JSON list of C-alpha atoms in Angstrom, two decimals:
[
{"chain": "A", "resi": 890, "resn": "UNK", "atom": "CA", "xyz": [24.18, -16.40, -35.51]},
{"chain": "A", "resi": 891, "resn": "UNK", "atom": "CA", "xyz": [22.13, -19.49, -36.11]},
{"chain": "A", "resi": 892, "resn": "UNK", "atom": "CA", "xyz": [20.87, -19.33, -39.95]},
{"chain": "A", "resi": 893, "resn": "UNK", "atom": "CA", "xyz": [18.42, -22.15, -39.18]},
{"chain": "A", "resi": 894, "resn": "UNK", "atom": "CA", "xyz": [16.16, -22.18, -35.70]},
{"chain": "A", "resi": 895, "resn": "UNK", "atom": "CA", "xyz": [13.78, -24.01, -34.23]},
{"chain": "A", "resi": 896, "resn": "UNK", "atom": "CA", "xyz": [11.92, -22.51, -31.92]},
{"chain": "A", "resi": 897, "resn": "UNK", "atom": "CA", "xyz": [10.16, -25.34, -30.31]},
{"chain": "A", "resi": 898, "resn": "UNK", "atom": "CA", "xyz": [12.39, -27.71, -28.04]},
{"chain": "A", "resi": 899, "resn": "UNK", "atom": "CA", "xyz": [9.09, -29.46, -27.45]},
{"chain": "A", "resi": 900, "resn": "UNK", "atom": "CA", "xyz": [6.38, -30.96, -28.88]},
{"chain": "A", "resi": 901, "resn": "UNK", "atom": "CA", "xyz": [3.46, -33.28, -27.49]},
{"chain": "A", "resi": 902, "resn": "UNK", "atom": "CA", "xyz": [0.81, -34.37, -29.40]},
{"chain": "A", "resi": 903, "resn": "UNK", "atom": "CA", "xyz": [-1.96, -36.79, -29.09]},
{"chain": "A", "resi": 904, "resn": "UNK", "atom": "CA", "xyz": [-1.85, -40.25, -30.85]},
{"chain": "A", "resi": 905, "resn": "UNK", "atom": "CA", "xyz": [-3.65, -40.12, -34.22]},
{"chain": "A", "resi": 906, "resn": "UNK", "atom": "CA", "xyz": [-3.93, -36.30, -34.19]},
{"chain": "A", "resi": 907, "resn": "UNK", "atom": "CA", "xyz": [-1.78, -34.19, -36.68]},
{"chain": "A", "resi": 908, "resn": "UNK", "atom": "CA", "xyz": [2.60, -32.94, -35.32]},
{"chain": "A", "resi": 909, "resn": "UNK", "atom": "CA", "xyz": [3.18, -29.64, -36.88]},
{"chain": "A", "resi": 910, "resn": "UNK", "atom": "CA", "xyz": [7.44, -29.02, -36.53]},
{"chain": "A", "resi": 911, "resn": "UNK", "atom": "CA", "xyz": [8.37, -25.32, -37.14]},
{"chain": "A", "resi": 912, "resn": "UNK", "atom": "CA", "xyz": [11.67, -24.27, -38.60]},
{"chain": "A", "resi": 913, "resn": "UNK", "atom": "CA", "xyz": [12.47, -20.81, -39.61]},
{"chain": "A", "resi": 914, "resn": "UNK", "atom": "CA", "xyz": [15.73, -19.48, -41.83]},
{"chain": "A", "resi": 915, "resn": "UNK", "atom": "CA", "xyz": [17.53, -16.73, -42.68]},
{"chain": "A", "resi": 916, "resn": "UNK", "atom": "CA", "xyz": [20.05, -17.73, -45.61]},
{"chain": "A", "resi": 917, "resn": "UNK", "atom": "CA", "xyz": [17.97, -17.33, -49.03]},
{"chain": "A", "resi": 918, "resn": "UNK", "atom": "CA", "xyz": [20.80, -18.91, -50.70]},
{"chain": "A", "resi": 919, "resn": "UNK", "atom": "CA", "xyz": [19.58, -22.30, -49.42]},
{"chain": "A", "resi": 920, "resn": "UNK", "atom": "CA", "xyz": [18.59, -24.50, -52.11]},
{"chain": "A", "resi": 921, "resn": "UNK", "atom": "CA", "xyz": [17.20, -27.55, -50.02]},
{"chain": "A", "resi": 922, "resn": "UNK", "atom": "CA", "xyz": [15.56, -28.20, -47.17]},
{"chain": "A", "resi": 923, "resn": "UNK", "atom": "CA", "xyz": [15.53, -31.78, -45.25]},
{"chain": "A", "resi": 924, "resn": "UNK", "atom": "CA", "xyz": [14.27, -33.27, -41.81]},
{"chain": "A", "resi": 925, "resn": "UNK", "atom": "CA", "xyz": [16.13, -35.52, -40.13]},
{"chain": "A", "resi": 926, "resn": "UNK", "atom": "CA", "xyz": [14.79, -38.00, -37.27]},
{"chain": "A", "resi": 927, "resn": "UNK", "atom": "CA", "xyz": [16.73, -39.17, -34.19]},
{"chain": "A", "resi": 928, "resn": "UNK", "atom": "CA", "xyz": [16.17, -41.97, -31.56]},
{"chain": "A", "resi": 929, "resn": "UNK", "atom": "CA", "xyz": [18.09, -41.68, -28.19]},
{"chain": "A", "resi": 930, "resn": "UNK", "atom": "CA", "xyz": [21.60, -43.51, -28.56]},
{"chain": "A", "resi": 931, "resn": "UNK", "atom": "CA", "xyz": [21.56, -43.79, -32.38]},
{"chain": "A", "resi": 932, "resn": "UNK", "atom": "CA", "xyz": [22.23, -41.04, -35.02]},
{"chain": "A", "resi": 933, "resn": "UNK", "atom": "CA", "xyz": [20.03, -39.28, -37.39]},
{"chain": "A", "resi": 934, "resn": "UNK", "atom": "CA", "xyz": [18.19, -41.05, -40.34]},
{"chain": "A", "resi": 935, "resn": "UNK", "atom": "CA", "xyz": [16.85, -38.62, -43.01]},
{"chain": "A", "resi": 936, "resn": "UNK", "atom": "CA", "xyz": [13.13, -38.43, -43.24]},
{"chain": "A", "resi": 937, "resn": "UNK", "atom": "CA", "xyz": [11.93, -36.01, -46.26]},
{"chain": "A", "resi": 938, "resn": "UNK", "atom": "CA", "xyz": [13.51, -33.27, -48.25]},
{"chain": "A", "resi": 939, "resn": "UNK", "atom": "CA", "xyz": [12.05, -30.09, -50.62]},
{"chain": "A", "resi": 940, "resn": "UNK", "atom": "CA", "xyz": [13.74, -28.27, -53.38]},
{"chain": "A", "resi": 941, "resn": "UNK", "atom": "CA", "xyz": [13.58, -24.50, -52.70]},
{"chain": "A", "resi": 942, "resn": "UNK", "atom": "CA", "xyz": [12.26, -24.21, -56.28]},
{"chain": "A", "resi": 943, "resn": "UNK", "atom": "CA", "xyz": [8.75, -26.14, -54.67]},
{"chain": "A", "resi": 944, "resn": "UNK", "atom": "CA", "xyz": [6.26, -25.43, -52.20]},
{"chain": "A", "resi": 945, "resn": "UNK", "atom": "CA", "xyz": [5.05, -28.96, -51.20]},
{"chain": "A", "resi": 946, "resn": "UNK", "atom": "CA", "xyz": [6.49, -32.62, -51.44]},
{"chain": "A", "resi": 947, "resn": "UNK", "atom": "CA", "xyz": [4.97, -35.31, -49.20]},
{"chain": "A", "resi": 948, "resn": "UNK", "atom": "CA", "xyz": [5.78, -39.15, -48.78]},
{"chain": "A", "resi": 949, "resn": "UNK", "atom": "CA", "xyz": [3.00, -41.28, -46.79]},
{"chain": "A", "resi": 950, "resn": "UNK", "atom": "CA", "xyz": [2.11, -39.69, -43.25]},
{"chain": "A", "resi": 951, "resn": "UNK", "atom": "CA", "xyz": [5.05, -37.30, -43.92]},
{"chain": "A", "resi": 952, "resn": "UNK", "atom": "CA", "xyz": [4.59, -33.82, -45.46]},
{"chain": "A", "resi": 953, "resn": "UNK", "atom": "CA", "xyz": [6.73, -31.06, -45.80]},
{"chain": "A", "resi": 954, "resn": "UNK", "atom": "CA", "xyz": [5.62, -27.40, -46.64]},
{"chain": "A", "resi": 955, "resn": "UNK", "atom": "CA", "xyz": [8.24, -24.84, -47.64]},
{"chain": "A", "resi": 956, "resn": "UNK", "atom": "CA", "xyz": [7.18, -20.67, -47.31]},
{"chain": "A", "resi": 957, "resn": "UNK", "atom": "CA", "xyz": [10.16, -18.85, -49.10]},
{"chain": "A", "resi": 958, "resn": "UNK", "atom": "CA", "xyz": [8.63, -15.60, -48.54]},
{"chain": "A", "resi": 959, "resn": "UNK", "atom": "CA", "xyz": [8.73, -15.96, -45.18]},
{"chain": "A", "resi": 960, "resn": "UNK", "atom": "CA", "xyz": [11.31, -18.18, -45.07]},
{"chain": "A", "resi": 961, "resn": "UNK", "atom": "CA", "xyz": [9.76, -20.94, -43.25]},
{"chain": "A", "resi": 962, "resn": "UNK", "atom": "CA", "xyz": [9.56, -24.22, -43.52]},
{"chain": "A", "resi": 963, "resn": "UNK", "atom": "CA", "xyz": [6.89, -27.18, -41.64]},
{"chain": "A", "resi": 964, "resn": "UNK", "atom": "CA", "xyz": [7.07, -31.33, -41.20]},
{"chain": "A", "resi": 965, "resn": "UNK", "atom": "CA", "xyz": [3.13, -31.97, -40.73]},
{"chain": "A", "resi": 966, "resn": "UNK", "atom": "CA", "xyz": [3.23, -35.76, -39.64]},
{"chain": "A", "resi": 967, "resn": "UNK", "atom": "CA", "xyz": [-0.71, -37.15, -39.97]},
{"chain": "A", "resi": 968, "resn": "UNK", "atom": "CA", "xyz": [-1.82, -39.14, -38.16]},
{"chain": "A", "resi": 969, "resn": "UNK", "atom": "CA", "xyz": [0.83, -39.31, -35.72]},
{"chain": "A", "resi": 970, "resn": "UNK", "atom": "CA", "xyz": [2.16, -42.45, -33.78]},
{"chain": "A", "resi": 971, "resn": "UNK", "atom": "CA", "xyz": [3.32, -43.62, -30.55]},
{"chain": "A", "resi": 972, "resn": "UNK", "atom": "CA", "xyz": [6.19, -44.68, -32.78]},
{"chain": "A", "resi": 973, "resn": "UNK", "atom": "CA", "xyz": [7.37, -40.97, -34.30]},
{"chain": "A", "resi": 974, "resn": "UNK", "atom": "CA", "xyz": [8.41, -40.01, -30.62]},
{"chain": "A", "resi": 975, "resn": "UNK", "atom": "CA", "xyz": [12.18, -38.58, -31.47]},
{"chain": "A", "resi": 976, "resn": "UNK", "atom": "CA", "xyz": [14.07, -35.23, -32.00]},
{"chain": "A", "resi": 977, "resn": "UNK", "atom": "CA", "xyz": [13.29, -34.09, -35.35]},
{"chain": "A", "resi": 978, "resn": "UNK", "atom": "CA", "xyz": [16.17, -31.55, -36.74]},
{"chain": "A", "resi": 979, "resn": "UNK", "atom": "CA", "xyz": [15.07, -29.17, -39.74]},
{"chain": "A", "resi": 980, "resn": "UNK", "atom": "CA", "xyz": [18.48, -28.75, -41.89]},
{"chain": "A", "resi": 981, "resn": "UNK", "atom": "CA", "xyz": [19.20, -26.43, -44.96]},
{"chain": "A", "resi": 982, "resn": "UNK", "atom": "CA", "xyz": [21.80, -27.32, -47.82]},
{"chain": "A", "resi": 983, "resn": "UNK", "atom": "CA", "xyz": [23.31, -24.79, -49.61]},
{"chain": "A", "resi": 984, "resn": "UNK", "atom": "CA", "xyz": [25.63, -25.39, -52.59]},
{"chain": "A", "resi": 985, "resn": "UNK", "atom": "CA", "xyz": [29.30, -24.34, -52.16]},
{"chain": "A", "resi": 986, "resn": "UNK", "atom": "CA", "xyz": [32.89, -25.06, -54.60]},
{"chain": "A", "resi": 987, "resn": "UNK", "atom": "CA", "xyz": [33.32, -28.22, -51.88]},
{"chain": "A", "resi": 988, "resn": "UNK", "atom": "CA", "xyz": [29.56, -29.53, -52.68]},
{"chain": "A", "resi": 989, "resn": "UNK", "atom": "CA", "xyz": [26.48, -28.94, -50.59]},
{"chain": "A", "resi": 990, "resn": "UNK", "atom": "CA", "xyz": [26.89, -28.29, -46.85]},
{"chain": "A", "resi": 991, "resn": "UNK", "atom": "CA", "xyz": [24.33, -28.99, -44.40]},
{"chain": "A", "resi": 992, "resn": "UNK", "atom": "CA", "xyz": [23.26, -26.34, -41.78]},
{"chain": "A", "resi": 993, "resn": "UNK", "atom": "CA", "xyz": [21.07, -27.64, -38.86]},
{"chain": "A", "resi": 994, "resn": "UNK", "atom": "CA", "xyz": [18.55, -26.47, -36.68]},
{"chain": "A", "resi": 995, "resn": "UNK", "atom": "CA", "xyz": [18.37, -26.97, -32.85]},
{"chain": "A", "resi": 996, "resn": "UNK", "atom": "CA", "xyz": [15.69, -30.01, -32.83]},
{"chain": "A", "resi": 997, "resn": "UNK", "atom": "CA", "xyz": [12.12, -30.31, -31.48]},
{"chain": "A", "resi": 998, "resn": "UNK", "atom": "CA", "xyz": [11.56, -33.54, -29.60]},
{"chain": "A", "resi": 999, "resn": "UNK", "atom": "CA", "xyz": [8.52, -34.63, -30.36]},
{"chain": "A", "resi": 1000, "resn": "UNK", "atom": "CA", "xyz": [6.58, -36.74, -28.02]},
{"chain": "A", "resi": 1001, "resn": "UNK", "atom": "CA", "xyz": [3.56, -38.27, -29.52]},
{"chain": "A", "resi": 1002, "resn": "UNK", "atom": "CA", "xyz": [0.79, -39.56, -26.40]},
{"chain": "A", "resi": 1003, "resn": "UNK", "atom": "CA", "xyz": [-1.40, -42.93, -26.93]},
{"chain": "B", "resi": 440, "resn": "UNK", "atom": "CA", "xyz": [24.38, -54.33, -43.60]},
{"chain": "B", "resi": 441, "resn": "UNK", "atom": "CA", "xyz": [25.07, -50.74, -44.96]},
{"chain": "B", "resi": 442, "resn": "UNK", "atom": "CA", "xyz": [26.19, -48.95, -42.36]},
{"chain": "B", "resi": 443, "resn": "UNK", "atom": "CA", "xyz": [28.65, -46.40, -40.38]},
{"chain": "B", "resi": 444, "resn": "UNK", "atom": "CA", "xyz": [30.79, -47.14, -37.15]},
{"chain": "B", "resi": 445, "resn": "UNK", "atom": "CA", "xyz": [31.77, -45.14, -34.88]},
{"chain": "B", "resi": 446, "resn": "UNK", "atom": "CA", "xyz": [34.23, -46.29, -31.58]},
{"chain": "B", "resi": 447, "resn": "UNK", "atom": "CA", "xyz": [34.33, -45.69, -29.23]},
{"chain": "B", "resi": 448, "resn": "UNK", "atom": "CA", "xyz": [30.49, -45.18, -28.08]},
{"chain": "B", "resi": 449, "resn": "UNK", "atom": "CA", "xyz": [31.45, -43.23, -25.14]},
{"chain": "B", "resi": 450, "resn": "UNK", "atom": "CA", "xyz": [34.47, -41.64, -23.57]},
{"chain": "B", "resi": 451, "resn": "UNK", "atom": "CA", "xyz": [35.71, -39.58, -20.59]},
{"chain": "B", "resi": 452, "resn": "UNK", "atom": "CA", "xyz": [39.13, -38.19, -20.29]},
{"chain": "B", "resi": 453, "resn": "UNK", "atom": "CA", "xyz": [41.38, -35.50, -19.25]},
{"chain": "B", "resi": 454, "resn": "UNK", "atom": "CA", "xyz": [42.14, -32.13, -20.14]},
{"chain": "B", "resi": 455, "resn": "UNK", "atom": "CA", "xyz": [45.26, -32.55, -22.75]},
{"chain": "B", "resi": 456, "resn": "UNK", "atom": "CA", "xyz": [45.15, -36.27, -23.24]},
{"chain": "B", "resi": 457, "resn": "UNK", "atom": "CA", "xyz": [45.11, -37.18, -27.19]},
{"chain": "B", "resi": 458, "resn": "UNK", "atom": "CA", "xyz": [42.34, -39.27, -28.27]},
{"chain": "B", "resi": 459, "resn": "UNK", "atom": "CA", "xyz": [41.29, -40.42, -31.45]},
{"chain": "B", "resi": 460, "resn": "UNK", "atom": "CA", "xyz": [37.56, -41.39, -32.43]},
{"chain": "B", "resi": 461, "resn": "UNK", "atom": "CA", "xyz": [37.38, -43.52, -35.20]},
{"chain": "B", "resi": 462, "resn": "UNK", "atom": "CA", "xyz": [34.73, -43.93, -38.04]},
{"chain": "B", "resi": 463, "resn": "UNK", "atom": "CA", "xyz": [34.54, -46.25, -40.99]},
{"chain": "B", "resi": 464, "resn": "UNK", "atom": "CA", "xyz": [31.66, -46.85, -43.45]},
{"chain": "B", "resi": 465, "resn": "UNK", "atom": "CA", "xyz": [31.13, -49.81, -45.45]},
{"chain": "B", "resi": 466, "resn": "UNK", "atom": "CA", "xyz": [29.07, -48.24, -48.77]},
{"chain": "B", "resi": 467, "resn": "UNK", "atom": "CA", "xyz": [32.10, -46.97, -50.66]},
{"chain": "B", "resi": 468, "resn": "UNK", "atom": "CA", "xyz": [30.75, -43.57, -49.99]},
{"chain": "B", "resi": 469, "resn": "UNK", "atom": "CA", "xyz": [33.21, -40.25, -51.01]},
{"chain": "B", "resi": 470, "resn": "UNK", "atom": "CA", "xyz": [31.77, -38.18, -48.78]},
{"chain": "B", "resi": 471, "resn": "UNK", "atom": "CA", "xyz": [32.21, -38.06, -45.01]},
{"chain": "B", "resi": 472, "resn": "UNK", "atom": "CA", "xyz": [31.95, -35.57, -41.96]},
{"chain": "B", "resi": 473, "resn": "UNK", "atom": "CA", "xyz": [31.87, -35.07, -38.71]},
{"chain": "B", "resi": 474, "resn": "UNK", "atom": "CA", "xyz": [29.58, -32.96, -36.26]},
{"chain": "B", "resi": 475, "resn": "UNK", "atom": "CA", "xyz": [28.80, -32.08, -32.49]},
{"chain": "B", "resi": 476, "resn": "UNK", "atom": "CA", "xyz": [25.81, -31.66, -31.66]},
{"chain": "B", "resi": 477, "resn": "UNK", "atom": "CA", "xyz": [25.15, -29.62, -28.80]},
{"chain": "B", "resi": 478, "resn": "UNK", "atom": "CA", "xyz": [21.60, -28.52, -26.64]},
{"chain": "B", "resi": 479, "resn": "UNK", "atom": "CA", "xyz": [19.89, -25.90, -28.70]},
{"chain": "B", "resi": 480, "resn": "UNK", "atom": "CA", "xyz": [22.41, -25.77, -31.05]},
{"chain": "B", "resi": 481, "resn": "UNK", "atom": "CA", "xyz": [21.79, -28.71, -33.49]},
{"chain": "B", "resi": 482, "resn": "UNK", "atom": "CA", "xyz": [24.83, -30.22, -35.34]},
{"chain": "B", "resi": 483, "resn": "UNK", "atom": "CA", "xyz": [27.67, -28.34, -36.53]},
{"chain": "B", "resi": 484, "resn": "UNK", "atom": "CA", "xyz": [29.90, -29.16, -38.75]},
{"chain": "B", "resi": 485, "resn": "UNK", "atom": "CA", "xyz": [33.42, -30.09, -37.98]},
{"chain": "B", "resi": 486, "resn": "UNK", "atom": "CA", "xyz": [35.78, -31.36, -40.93]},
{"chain": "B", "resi": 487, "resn": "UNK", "atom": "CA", "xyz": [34.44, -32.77, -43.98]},
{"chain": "B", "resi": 488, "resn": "UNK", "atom": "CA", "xyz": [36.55, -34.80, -46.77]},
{"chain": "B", "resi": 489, "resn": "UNK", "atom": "CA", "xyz": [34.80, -35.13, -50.46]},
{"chain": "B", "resi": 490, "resn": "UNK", "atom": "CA", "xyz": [37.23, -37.92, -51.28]},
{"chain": "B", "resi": 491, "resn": "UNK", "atom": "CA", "xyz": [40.38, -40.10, -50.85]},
{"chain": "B", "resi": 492, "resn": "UNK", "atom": "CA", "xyz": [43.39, -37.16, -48.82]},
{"chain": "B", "resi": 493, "resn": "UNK", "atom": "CA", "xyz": [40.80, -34.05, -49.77]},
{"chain": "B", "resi": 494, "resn": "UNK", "atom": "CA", "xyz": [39.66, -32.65, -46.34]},
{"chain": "B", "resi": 495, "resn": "UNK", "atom": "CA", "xyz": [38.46, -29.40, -45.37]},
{"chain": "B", "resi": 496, "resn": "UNK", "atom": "CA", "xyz": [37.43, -27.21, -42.37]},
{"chain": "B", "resi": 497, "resn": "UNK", "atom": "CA", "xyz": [33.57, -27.01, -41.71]},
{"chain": "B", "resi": 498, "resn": "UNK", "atom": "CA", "xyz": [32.04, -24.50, -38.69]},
{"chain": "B", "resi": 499, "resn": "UNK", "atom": "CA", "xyz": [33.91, -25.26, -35.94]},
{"chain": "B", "resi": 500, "resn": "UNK", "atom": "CA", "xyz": [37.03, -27.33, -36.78]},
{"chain": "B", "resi": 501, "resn": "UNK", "atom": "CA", "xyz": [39.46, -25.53, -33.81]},
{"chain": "B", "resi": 502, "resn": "UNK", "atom": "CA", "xyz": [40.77, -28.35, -32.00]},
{"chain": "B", "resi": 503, "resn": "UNK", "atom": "CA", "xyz": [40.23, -30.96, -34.23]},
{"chain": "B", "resi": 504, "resn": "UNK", "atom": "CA", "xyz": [41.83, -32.75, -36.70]},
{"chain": "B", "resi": 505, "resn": "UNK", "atom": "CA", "xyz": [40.81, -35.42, -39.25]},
{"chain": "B", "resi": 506, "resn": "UNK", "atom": "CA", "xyz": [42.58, -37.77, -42.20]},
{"chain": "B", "resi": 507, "resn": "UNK", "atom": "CA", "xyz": [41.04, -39.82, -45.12]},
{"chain": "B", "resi": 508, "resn": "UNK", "atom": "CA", "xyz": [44.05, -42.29, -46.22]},
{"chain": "B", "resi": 509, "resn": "UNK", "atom": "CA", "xyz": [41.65, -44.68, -46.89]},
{"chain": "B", "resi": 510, "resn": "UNK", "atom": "CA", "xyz": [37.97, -44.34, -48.89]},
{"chain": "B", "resi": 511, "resn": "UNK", "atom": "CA", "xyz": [36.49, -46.33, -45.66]},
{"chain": "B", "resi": 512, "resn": "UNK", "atom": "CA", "xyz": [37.68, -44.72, -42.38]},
{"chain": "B", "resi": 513, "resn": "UNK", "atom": "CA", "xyz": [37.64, -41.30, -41.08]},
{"chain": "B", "resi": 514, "resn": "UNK", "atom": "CA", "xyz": [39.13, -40.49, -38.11]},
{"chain": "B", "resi": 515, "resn": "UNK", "atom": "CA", "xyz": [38.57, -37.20, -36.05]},
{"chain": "B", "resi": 516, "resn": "UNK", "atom": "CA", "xyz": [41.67, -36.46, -33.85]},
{"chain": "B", "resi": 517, "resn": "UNK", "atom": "CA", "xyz": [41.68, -34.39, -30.54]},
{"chain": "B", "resi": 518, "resn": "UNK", "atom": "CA", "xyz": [45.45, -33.75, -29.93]},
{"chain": "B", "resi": 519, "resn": "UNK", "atom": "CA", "xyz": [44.75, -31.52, -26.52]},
{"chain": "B", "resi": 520, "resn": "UNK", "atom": "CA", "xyz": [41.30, -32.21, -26.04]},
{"chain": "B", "resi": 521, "resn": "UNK", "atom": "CA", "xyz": [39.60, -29.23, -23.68]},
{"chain": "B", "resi": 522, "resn": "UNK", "atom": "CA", "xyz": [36.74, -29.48, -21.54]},
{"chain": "B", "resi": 523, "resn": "UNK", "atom": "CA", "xyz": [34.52, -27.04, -23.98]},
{"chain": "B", "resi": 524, "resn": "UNK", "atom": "CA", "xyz": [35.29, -30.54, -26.44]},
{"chain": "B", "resi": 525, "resn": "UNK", "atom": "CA", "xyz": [32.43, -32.08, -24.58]},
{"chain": "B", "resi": 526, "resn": "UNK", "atom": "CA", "xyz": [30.05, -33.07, -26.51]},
{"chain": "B", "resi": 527, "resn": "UNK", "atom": "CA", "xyz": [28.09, -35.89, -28.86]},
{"chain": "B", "resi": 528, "resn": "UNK", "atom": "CA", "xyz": [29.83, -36.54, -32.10]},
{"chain": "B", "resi": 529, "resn": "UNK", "atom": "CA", "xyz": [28.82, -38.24, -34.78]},
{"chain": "B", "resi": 530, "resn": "UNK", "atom": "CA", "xyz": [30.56, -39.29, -38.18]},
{"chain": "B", "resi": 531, "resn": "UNK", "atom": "CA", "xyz": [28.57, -39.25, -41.69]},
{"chain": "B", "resi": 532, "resn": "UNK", "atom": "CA", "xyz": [28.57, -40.49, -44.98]},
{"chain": "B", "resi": 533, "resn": "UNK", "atom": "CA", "xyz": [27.59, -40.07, -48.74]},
{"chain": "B", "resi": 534, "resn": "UNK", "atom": "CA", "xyz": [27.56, -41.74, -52.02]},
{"chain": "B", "resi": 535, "resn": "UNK", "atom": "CA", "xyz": [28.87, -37.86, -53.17]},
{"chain": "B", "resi": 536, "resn": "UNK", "atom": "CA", "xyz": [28.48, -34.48, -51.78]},
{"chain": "B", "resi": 537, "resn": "UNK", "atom": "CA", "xyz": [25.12, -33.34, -53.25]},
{"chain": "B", "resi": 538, "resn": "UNK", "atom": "CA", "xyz": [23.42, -33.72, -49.90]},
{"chain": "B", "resi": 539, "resn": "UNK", "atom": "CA", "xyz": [20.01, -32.59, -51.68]},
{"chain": "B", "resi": 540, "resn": "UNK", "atom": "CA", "xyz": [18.22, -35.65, -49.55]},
{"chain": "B", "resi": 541, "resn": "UNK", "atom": "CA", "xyz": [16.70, -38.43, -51.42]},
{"chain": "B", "resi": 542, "resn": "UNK", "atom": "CA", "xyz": [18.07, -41.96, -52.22]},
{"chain": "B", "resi": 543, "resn": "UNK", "atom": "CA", "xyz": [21.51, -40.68, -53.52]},
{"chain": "B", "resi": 544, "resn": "UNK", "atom": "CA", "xyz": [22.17, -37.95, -51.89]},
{"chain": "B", "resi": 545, "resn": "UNK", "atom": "CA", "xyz": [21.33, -38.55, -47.98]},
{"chain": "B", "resi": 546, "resn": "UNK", "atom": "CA", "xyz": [23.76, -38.70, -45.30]},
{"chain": "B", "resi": 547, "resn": "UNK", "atom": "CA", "xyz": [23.92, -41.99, -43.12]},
{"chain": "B", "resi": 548, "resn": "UNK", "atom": "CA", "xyz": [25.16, -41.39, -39.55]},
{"chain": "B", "resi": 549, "resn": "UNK", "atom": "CA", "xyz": [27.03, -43.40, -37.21]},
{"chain": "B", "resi": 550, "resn": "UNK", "atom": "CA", "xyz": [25.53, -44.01, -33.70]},
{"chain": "B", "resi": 551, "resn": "UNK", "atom": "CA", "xyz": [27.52, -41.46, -31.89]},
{"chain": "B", "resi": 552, "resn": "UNK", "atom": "CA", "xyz": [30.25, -41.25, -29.61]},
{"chain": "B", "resi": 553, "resn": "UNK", "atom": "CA", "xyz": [29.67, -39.30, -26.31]},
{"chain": "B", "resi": 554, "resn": "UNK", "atom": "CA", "xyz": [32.58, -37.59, -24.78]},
{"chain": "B", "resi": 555, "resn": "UNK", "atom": "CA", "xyz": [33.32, -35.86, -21.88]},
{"chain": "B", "resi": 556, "resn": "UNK", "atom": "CA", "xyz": [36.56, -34.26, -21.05]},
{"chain": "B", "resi": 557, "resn": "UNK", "atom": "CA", "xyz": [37.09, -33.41, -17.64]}
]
């Protein structure tokens, strides 16, 4: 049973127009939430991250918007470039007597159009 | 150039033959892991160590093994590797374990290591 989806393998967007990337979860015990970005042929590279205490935390063209009511979380990218073209995985930490351990989502590849 | 290797790149072999995929990271990071990651399923988790000959099981550690003798490398072990083994791996690594995001607590991944097991 997958405690993090995403329900959108696919994504294509126009150049300069706003990517919305759904994830949905079901653990409430998760106490962060991060994106993660990933090129073809090269591993993932962390992108942004919210506490599960906040609702909002942005950085540039990168926002993230956490719902814990409904236990959703969004990556809004605005404006979006030729250059943000990847798979995007939505991942949730959760704090255990090893440390924090990472569960990931399925990915949406993102294809952004000039 | 902070960073985490991974070799080989890419791999095909035979039911049953032992392999070993190495990984080594040059931050002095404590914490490293491996996952698969797999269509529609993300990555999973494999073995994690938090430090220097501490190692533990993640989500799906049957068929694997891993050791940390060293704070640098991590290898991940296959001793009878099946065909349901096929997958992308990649190795990771953290200044610690609190992997919160940010600038001290992200994971940096290796480039991957494609196998196939036939």
């Amino acid at each position: 049973d997958q405690q993090v989806k995403q329900n959108s393998p696919s994504l294509s967007v126009q150049e300069g127009r706003i990517s919305i990337l759904n994830c949905d979860y079901t653990n409430s015990m998760f106490d962060y939430f991060l994106w993660y970005k990933k090129y073809p042929a090269e591993g993932p590279t962390f992108l942004i991250s919210i506490s599960s205490i906040k609702d909002k935390n942005e950085d540039g063209r990168f926002t993230v918007f956490l719902n814990k009511s409904a236990k959703h979380l969004s990556l809004h990218i605005v404006p979006s470039q030729p250059g943000d073209s990847a798979v995007y995985f939505c991942a949730a930490s959760r704090y255990n007597n090893a440390g924090n351990m990472l569960t990931f989502g399925g990915g949406t590849r993102l294809m952004v159009k000039p | 150039e902070a960073q985490v290797t991974q070799n080989p790149r890419y791999l095909i072999t035979v039911t049953g033959k032992k392999l070993t995929v190495t990984c080594s990271q040059n931050m002095n990071h404590e914490y490293m892991s491996w996952y698969r990651q797999d269509p529609g399923l993300g990555l999973r988790q494999i073995y994690y160590s938090m430090n220097v000959e501490v190692t533990d099981k993640g989500d799906v550690p049957e068929g694997y093994k891993v050791s940390r003798k060293e704070k640098r490398n991590f290898p991940l072990i296959l001793e009878s590797p099946s065909p349901n083994q096929t997958s992308l791996y990649f190795c990771a690594s953290s200044l610690n374990a609190n992997l919160a995001g940010g600038s001290t607590d992200t994971q940096y991944f290796g480039p991957g290591t494609r196998l196939t097991v036939l």
